[in-house]
Tab-separated table of C-alpha atoms in Angstrom:
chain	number	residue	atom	x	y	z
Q	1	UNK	CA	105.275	125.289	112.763
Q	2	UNK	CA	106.268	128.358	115.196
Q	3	UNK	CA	103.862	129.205	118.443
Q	4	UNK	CA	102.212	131.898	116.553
Q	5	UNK	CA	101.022	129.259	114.062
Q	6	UNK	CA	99.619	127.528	116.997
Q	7	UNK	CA	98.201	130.493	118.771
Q	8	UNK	CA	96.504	131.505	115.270
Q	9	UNK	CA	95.042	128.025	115.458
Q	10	UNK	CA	93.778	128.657	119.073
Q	11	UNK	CA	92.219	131.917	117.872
Q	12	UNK	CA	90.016	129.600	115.360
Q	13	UNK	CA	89.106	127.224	117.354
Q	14	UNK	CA	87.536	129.792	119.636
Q	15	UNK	CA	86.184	131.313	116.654
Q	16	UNK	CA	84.190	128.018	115.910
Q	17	UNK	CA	80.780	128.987	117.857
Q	18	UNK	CA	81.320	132.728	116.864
Q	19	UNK	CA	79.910	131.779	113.317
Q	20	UNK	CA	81.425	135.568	112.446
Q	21	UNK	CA	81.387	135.951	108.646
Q	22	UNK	CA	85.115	138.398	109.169
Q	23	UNK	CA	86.435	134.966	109.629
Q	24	UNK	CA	85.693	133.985	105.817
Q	25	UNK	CA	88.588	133.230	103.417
Q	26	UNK	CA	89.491	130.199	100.465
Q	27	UNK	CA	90.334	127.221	101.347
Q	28	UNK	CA	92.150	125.229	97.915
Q	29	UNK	CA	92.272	121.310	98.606
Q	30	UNK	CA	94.046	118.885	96.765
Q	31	UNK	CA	91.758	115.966	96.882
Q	32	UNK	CA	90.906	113.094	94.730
Q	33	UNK	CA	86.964	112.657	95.910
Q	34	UNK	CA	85.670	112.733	92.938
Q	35	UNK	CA	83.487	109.718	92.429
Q	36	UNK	CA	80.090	108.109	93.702
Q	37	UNK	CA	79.728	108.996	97.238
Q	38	UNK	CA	82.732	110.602	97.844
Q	39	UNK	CA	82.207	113.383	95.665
Q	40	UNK	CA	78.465	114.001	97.170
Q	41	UNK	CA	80.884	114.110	100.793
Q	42	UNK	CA	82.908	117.077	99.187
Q	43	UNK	CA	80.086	118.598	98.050
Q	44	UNK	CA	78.269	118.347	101.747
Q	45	UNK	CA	81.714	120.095	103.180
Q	46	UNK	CA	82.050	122.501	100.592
Q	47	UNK	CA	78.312	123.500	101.889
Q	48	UNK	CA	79.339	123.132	105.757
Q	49	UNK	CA	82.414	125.889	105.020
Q	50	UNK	CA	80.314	127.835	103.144
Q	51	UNK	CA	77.814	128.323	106.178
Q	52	UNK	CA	80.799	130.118	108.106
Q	53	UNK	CA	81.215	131.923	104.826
Q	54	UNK	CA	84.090	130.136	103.657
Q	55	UNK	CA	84.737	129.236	99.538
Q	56	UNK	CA	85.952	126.220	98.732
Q	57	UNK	CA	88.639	125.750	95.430
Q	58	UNK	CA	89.723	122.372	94.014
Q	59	UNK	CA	92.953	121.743	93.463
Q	60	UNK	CA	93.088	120.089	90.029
Q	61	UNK	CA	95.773	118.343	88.216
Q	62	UNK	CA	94.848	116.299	84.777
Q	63	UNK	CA	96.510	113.045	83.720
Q	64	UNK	CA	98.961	110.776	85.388
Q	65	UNK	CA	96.811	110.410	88.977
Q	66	UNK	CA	98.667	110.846	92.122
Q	67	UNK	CA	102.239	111.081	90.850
Q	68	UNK	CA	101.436	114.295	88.635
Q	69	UNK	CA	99.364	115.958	91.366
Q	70	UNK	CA	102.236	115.279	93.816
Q	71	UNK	CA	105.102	116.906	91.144
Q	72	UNK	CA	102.928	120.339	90.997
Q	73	UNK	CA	102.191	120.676	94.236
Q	74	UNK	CA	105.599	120.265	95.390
Q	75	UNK	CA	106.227	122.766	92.104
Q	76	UNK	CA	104.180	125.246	94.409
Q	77	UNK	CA	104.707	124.832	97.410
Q	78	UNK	CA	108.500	125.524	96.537
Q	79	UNK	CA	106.972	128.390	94.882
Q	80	UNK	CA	105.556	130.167	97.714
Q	81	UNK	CA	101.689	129.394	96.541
Q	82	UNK	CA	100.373	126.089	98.729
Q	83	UNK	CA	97.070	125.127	98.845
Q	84	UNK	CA	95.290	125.202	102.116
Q	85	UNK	CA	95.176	121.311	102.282
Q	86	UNK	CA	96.276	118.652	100.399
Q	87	UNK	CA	95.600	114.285	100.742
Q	88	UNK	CA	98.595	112.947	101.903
Q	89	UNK	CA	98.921	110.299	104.019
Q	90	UNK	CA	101.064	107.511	106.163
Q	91	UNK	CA	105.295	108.295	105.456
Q	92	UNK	CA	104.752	111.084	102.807
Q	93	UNK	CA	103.064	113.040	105.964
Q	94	UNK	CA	106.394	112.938	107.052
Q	95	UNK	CA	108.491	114.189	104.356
Q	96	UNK	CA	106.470	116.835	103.620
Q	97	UNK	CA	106.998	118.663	107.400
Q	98	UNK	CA	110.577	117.940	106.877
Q	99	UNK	CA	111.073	120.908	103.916
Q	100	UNK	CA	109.223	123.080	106.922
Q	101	UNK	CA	106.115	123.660	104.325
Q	102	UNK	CA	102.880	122.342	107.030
Q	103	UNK	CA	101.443	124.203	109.764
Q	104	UNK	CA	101.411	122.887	113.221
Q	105	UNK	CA	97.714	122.129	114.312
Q	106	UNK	CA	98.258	121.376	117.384
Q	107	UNK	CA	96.030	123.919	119.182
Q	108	UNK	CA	93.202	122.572	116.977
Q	109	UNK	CA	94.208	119.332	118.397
Q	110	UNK	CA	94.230	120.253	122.274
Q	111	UNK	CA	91.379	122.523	122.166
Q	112	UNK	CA	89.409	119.359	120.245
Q	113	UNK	CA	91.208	116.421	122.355
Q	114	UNK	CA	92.357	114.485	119.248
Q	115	UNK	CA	95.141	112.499	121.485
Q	116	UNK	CA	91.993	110.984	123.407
Q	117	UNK	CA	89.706	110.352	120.433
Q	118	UNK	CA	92.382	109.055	118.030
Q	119	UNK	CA	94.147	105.784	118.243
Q	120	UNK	CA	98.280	106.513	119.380
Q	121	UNK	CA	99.440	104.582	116.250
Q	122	UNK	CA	97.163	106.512	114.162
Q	123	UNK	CA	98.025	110.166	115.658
Q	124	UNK	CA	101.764	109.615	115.371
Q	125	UNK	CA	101.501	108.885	111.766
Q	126	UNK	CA	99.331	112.853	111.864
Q	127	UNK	CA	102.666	114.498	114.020
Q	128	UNK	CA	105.740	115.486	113.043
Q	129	UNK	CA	108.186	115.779	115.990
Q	130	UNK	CA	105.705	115.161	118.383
Q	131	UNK	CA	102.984	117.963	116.850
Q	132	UNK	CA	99.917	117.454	114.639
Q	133	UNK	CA	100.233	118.287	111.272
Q	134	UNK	CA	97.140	116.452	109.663
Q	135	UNK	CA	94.103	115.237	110.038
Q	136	UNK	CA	92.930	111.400	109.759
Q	137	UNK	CA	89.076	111.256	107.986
Q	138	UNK	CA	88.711	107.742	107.749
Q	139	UNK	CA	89.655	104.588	108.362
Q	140	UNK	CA	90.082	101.426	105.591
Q	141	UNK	CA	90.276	98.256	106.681
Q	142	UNK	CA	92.502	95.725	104.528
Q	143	UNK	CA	92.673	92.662	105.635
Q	144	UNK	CA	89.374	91.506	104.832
Q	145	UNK	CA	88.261	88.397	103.195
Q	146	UNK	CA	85.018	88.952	100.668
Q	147	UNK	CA	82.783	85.439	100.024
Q	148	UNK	CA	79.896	84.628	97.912
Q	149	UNK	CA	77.350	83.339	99.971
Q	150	UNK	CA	75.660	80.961	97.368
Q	151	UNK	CA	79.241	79.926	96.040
Q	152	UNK	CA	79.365	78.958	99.641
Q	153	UNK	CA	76.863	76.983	100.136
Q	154	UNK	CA	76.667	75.256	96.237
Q	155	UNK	CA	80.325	74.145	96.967
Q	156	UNK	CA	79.069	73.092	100.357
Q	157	UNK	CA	81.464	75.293	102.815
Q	158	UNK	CA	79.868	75.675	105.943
Q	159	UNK	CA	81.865	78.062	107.176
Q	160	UNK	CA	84.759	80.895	106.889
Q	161	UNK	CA	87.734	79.481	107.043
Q	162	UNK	CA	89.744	81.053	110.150
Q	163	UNK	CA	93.427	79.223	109.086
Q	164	UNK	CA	94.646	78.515	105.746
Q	165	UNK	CA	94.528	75.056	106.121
Q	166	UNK	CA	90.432	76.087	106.619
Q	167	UNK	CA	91.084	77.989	103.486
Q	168	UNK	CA	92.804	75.512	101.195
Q	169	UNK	CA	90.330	73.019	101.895
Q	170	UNK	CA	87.416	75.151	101.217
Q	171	UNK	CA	89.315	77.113	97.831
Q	172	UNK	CA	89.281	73.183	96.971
Q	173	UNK	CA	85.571	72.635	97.431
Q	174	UNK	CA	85.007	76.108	95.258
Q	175	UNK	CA	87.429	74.716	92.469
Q	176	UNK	CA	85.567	71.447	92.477
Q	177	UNK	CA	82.528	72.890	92.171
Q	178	UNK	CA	82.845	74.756	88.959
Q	179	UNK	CA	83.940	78.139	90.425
Q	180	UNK	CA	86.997	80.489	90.673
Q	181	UNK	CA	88.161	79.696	94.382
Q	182	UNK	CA	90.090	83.260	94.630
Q	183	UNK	CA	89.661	86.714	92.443
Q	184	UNK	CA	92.379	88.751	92.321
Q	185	UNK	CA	93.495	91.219	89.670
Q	186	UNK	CA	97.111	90.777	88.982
Q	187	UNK	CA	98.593	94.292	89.105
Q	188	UNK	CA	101.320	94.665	91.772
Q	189	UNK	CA	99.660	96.375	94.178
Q	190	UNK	CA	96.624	93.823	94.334
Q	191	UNK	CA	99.563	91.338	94.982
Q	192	UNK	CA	101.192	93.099	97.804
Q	193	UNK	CA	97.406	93.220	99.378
Q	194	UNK	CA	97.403	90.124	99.304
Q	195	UNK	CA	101.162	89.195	100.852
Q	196	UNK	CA	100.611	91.610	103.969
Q	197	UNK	CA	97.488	89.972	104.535
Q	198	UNK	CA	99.155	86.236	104.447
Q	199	UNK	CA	102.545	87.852	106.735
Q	200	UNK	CA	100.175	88.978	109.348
Q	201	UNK	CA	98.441	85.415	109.615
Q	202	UNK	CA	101.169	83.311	109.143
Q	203	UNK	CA	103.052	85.432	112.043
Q	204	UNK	CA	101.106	87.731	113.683
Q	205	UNK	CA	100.805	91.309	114.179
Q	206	UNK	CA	103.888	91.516	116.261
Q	207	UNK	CA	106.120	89.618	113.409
Q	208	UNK	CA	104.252	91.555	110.986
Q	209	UNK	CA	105.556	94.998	112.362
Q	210	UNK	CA	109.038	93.609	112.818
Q	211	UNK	CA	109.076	92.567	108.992
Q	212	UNK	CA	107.413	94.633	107.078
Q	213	UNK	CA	107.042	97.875	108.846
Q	214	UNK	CA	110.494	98.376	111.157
Q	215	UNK	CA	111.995	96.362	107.909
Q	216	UNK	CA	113.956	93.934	110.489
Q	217	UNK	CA	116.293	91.248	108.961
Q	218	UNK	CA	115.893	88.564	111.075
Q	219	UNK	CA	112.165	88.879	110.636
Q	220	UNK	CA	112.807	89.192	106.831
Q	221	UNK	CA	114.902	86.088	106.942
Q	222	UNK	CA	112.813	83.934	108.953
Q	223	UNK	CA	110.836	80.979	108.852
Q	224	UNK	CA	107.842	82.908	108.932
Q	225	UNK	CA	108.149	85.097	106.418
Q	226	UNK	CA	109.474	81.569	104.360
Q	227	UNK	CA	105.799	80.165	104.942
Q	228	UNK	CA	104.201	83.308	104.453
Q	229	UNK	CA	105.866	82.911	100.717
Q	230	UNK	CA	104.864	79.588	100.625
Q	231	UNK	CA	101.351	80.293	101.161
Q	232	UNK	CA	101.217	83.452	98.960
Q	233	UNK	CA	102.221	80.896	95.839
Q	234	UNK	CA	99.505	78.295	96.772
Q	235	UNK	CA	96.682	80.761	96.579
Q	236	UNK	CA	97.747	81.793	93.087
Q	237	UNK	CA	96.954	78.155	91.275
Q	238	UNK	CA	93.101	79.166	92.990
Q	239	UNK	CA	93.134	82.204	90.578
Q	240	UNK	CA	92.070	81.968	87.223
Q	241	UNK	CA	94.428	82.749	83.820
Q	242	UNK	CA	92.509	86.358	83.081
Q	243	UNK	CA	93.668	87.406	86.631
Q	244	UNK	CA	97.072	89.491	84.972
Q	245	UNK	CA	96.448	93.338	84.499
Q	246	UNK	CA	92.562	93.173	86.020
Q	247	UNK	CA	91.284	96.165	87.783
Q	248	UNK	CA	90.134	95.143	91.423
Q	249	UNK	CA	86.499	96.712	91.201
Q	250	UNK	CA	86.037	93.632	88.017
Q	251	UNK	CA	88.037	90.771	90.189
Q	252	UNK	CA	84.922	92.458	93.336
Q	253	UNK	CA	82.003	91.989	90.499
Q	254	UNK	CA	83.490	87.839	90.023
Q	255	UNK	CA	82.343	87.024	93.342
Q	256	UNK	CA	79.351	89.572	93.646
Q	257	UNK	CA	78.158	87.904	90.155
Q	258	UNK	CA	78.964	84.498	91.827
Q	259	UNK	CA	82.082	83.582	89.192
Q	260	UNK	CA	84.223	83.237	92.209
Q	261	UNK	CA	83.962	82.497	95.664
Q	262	UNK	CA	86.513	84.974	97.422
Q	263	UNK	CA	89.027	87.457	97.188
Q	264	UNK	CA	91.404	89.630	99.250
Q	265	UNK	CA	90.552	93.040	99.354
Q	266	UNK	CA	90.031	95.873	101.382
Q	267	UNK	CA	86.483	97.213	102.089
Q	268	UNK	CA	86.903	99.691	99.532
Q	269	UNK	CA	85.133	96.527	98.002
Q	270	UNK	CA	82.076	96.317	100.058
Q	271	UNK	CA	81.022	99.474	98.357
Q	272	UNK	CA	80.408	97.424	95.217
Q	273	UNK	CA	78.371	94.985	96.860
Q	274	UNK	CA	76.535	97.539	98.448
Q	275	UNK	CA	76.104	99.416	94.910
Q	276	UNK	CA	74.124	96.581	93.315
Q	277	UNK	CA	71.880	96.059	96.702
Q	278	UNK	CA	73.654	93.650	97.885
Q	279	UNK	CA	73.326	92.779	101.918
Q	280	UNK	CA	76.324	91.711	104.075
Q	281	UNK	CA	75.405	88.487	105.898
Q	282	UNK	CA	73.241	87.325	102.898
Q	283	UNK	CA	74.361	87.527	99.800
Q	284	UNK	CA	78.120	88.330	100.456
Q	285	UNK	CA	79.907	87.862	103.860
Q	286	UNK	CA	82.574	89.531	105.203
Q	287	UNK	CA	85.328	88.352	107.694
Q	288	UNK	CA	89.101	89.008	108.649
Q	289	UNK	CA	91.269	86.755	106.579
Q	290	UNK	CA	92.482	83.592	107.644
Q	291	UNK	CA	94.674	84.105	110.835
Q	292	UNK	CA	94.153	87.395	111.530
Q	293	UNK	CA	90.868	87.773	113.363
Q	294	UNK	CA	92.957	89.864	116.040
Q	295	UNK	CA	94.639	92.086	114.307
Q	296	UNK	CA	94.141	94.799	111.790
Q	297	UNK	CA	95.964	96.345	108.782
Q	298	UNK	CA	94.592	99.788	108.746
Q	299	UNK	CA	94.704	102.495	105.710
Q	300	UNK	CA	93.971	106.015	106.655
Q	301	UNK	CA	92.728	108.984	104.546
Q	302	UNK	CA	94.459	112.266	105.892
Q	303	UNK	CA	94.778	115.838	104.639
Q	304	UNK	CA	98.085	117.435	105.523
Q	305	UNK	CA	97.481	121.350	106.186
Q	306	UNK	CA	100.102	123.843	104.837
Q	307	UNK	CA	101.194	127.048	105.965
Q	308	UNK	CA	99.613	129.839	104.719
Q	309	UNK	CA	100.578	133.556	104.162
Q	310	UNK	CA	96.535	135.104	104.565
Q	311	UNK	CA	95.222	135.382	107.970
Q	312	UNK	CA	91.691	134.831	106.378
Q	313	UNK	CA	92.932	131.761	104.778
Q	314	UNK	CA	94.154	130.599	107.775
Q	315	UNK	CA	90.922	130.825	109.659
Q	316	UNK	CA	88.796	129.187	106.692
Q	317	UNK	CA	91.894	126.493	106.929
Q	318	UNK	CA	91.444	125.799	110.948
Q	319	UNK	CA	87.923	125.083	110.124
Q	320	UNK	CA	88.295	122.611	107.660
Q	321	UNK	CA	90.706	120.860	110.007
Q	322	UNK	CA	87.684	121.502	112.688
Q	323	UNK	CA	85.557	119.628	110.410
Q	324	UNK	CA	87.093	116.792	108.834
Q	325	UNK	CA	87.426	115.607	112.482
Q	326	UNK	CA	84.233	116.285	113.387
Q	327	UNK	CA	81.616	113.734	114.359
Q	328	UNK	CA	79.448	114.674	111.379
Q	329	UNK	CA	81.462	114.987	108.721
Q	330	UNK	CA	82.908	111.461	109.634
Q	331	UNK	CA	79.829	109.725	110.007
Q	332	UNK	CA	78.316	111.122	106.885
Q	333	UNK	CA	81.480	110.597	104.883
Q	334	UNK	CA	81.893	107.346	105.568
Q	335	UNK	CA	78.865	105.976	105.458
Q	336	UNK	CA	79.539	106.878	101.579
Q	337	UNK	CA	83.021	105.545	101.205
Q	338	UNK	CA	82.308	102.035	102.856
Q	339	UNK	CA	85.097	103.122	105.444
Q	340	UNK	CA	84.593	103.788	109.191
Q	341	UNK	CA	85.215	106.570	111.453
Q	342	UNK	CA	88.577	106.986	112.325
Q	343	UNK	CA	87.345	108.354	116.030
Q	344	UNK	CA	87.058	105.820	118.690
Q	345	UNK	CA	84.003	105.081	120.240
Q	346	UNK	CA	81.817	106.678	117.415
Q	347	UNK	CA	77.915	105.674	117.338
Q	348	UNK	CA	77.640	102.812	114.615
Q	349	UNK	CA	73.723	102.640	114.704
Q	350	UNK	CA	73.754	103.398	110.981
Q	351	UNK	CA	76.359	101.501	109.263
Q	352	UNK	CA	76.386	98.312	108.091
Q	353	UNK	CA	77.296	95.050	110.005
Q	354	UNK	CA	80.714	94.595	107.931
Q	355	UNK	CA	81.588	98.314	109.309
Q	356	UNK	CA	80.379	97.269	113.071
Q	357	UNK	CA	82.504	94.517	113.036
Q	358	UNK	CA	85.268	96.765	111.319
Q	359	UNK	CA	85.265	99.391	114.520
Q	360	UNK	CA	84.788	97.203	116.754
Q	361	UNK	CA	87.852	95.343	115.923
Q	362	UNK	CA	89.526	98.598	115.484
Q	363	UNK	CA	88.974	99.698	119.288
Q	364	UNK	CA	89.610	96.284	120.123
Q	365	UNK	CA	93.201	96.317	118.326
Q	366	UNK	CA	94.266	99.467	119.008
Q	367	UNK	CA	94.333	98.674	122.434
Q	368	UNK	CA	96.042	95.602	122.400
Q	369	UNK	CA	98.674	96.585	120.313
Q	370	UNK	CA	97.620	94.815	117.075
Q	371	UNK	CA	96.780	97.312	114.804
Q	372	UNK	CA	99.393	98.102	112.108
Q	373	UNK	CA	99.978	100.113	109.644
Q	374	UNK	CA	99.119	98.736	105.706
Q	375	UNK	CA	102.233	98.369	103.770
Q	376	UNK	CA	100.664	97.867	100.131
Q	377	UNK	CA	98.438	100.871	100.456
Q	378	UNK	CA	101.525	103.143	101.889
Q	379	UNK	CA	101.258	103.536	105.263
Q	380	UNK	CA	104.533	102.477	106.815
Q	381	UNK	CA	107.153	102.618	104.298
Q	382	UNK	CA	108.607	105.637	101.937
Q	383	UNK	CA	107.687	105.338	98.384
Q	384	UNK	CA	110.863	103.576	97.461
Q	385	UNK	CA	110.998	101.216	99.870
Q	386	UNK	CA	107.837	100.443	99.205
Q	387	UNK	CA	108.347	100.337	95.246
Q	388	UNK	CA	111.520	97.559	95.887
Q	389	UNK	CA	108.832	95.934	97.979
Q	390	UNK	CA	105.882	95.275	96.214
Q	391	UNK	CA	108.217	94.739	93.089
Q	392	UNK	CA	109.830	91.757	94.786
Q	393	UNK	CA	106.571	90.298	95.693
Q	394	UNK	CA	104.740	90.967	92.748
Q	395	UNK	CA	107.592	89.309	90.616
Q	396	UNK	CA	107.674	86.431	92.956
Q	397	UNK	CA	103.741	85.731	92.620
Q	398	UNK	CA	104.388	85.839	88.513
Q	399	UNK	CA	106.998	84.079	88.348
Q	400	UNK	CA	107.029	80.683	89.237
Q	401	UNK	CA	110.494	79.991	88.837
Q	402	UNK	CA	111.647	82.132	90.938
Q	403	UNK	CA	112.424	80.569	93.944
Q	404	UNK	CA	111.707	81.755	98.311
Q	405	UNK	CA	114.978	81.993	98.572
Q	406	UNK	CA	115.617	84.226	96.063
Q	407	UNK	CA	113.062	86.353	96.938
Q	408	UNK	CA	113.714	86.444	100.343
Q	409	UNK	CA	117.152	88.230	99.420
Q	410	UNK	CA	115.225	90.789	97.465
Q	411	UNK	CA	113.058	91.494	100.622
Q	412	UNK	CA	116.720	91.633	102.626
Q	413	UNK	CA	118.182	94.339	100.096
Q	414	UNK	CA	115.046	96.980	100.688
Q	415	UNK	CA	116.160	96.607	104.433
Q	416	UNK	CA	119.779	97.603	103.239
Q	417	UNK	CA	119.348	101.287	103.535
Q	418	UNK	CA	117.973	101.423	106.956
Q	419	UNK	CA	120.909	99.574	108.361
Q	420	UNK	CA	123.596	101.230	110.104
């Protein structure tokens, strides 16, 4: 991340409105884009670098998802032979620039104001010792809550509950009423979704950060995160007994096939509403969970940029930085994904209302401090901490003789290590 690096970067952003075709080189991207709309976004930016004469080369790794891509590119990068770009995001940003393998963009950054367009919480999670070293494409949303509108109304709730005690009375009406109060898919992760998003109502965004995020063991130890426990175990007897081991696009089709009446999810899941032509504010509503209509759990799509040997790769690499932050790559791409901009202040005149409400609250909380970082979907933690984490949690949800206390001192050892 030397000033040369920089200055290179400088020298392509100039470039940008040259349009020169000496500029051309390969970009190779680690990505996982590869479904629905996201793969017809990759294809659109493969096209926008290949206007400026750029080629585009997946980076491909078969079998084993995330964990086997990660083990070969490290493999490589080791090696000498990185790619120009690669999807990591949240703590993993992090140790990556600390083996000295990414590229400072912050030239890129200046010369395109990304301090001013990006939210502070979000751009320090793109820096590494102060300099930008990524780029954000999106943001997701988590804690949403997803409702049937005709469950709704046949059990006879009126409205979205905005406390659990709004909640438990209306999962009640649901139950009573023949349906599955709450869908969830019982795989660790889905679990841990669903214990951030009870921690930030029970306590807040300010208690959530404390706990979960800066790992504090008062906060761990406290009476909030006691009720937040407490809470988490009540919503399980709303589940049903095929909930263990189910993927969370089936626990989405429950409610949009009106088997259940809501779940926890992020609005990864509105895109399977949307898929079967489903409206927002008709047949499926969409509202923060109970508790934490000010606040926001955020999970950001980012490509960290490596250094590269080629000066032509470089180039074609400063302007796929150029346009994943771009105001028409982001629209377009996340109009696909069901995600939002992760720009501030970005026109919203053709998404959907569940994404206007989404950026609005997302201005709204990054300026008052209440937008935090998603634990489950690794934004704040490293991967073991967050491993210990969700396996605490997950255990504690299947196993109901395990008691609050004793989970509580599992959630106390994961802050061990950071203790001095």
């Amino acid at each position: 991340m030397s000033f040369p690096s920089s200055l290179r970067y400088l020298c392509a952003a100039v470039a940008l409105c040259a349009g020169a075709s000496l500029w051309a080189g390969e970009v190779e991207v680690l990505h996982y884009w590869t479904s629905g709309g996201e793969a017809k976004s990759v294809a659109e930016l493969k096209g926008m670098m290949a206007l400026r004469g750029h080629s585009w080369k997946d980076f491909t790794v078969t079998g084993g998802g995330g964990q086997n891509a990660m083990a070969v590119l490290k493999q490589r990068v080791l090696a000498g032979n990185a790619p120009a770009a690669a999807n990591i995001k949240g703590p993993a940003i992090q140790e990556w620039a600390e083996l000295n393998v990414l590229t400072s963009l912050d030239a890129m950054a200046s010369f395109e104001r990304w301090d001013e367009v990006l939210p502070k919480v979000v751009a320090d999670q793109m820096k590494y010792k102060g300099r930008y070293v990524a780029v954000p494409v999106n943001v997701h949303r988590v804690n949403w809550l997803w409702a049937n509108s005709a469950v709704l109304k046949k059990a006879g709730v009126a409205s979205l509950p905005k406390t659990y005690d709004e909640f438990f009375a209306a999962a009640d009406k649901i139950k009573a009423a023949g349906f599955v109060p709450v869908a969830h898919g019982g795989q660790d992760w889905q679990d841990f979704t669903v214990f951030e998003t009870v921690v930030l109502g029970v306590g807040g965004a300010a208690f959530y950060d404390k706990a979960l995020v800066k790992l504090d063991r008062a906060a761990l130890a406290s009476d909030e995160m006691r009720k937040s426990l407490e809470v988490f175990r009540r919503i399980k007897a709303y589940t049903d007994d095929k909930s263990p081991g189910r993927d969370w696009n089936v626990t989405t089709e429950m409610v949009i096939n009106g088997k259940a009446g809501f779940q926890f999810m992020g609005d990864w899941a509105k895109g399977e509403f949307l898929a079967v032509g489903q409206t927002p504010g008709k047949d499926f509503t969409c509202s923060a969970a109970p508790g934490t209509e000010k606040a926001y759990t955020f999970n950001v799509d980012s490509f960290a940029m490596f250094q590269l040997k080629s000066w032509e790769a470089q180039k074609a690499q400063g302007y796929l930085a150029y346009l994943l932050m771009g105001k028409d790559f982001q629209e377009k791409f996340n109009l696909r994904k069901g995600s939002i901009p992760v720009r501030l202040n970005m026109p919203m005149d053709k998404f959907d209302e569940c994404a206007k409400t989404s950026s609005k609250d997302f201005v709204t909380t990054s300026a008052s401090g209440t937008l935090v970082p998603s634990v489950a979907h690794g934004m704040a933690l490293s991967s073991s901490q967050q491993a210990s984490m969700r396996s605490a949690v997950s255990e504690f949800w299947n196993n109901d003789k395990l008691t609050v206390n004793e989970t509580l001192s599992k959630l106390l050892a994961v802050s061990a290590p950071k203790q001095k």
